[in-house]
mmCIF file of C-alpha atoms in Angstrom:
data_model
loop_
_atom_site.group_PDB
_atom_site.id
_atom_site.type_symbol
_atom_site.label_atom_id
_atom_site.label_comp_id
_atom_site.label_asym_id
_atom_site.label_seq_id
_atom_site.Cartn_x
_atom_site.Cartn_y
_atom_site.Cartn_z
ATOM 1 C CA UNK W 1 45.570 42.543 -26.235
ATOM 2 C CA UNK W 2 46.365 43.461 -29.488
ATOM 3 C CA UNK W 3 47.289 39.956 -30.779
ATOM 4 C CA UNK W 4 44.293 39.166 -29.157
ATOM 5 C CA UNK W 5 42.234 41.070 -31.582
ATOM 6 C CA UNK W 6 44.053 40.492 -35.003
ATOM 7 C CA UNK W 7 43.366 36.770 -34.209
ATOM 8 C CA UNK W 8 39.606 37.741 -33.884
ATOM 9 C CA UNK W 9 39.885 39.544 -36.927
ATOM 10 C CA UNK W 10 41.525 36.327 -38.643
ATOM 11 C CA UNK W 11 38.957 34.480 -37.483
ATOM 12 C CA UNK W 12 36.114 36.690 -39.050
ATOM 13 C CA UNK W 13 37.923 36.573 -42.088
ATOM 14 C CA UNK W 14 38.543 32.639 -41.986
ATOM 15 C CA UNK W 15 34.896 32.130 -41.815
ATOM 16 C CA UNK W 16 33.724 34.995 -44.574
ATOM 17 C CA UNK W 17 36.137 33.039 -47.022
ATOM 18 C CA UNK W 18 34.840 29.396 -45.955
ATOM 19 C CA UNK W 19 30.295 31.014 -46.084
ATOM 20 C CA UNK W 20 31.454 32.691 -49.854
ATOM 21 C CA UNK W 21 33.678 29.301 -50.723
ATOM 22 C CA UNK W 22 30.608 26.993 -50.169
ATOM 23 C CA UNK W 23 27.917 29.670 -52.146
ATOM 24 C CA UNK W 24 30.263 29.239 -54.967
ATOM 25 C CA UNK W 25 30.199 25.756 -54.350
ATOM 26 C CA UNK W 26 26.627 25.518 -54.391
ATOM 27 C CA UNK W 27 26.277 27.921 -57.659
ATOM 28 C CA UNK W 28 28.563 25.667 -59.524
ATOM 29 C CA UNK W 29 26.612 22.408 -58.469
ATOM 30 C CA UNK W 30 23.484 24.142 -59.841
ATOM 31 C CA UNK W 31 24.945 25.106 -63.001
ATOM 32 C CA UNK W 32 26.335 22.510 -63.643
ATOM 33 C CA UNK W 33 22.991 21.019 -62.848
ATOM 34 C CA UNK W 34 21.363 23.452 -65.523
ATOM 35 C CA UNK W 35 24.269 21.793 -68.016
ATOM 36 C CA UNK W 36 23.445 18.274 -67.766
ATOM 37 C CA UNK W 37 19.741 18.904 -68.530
ATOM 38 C CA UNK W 38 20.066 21.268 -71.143
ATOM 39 C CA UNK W 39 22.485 19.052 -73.255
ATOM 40 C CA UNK W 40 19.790 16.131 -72.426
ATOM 41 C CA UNK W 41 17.001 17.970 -74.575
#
């Protein structure tokens, strides 16, 4: 049982660290967005 449970746990974990990975991903792609059409001004 208690195996059982730190495996859920790793799980929950695993996907927290995969959602925040791809925000980050997406805030990078928009500021580097933001970059490319400042510098183009």
């Amino acid at each position: 049982m208690k195996r059982l449970e730190k495996e859920l746990q790793l799980g929950e974990s695993a996907k927290k660290t995969k959602i925040v990975e791809s925000v980050l991903l997406i805030f990078e792609n928009k500021d580097l967005k933001l970059s490319q059409h400042q510098s183009k001004e």
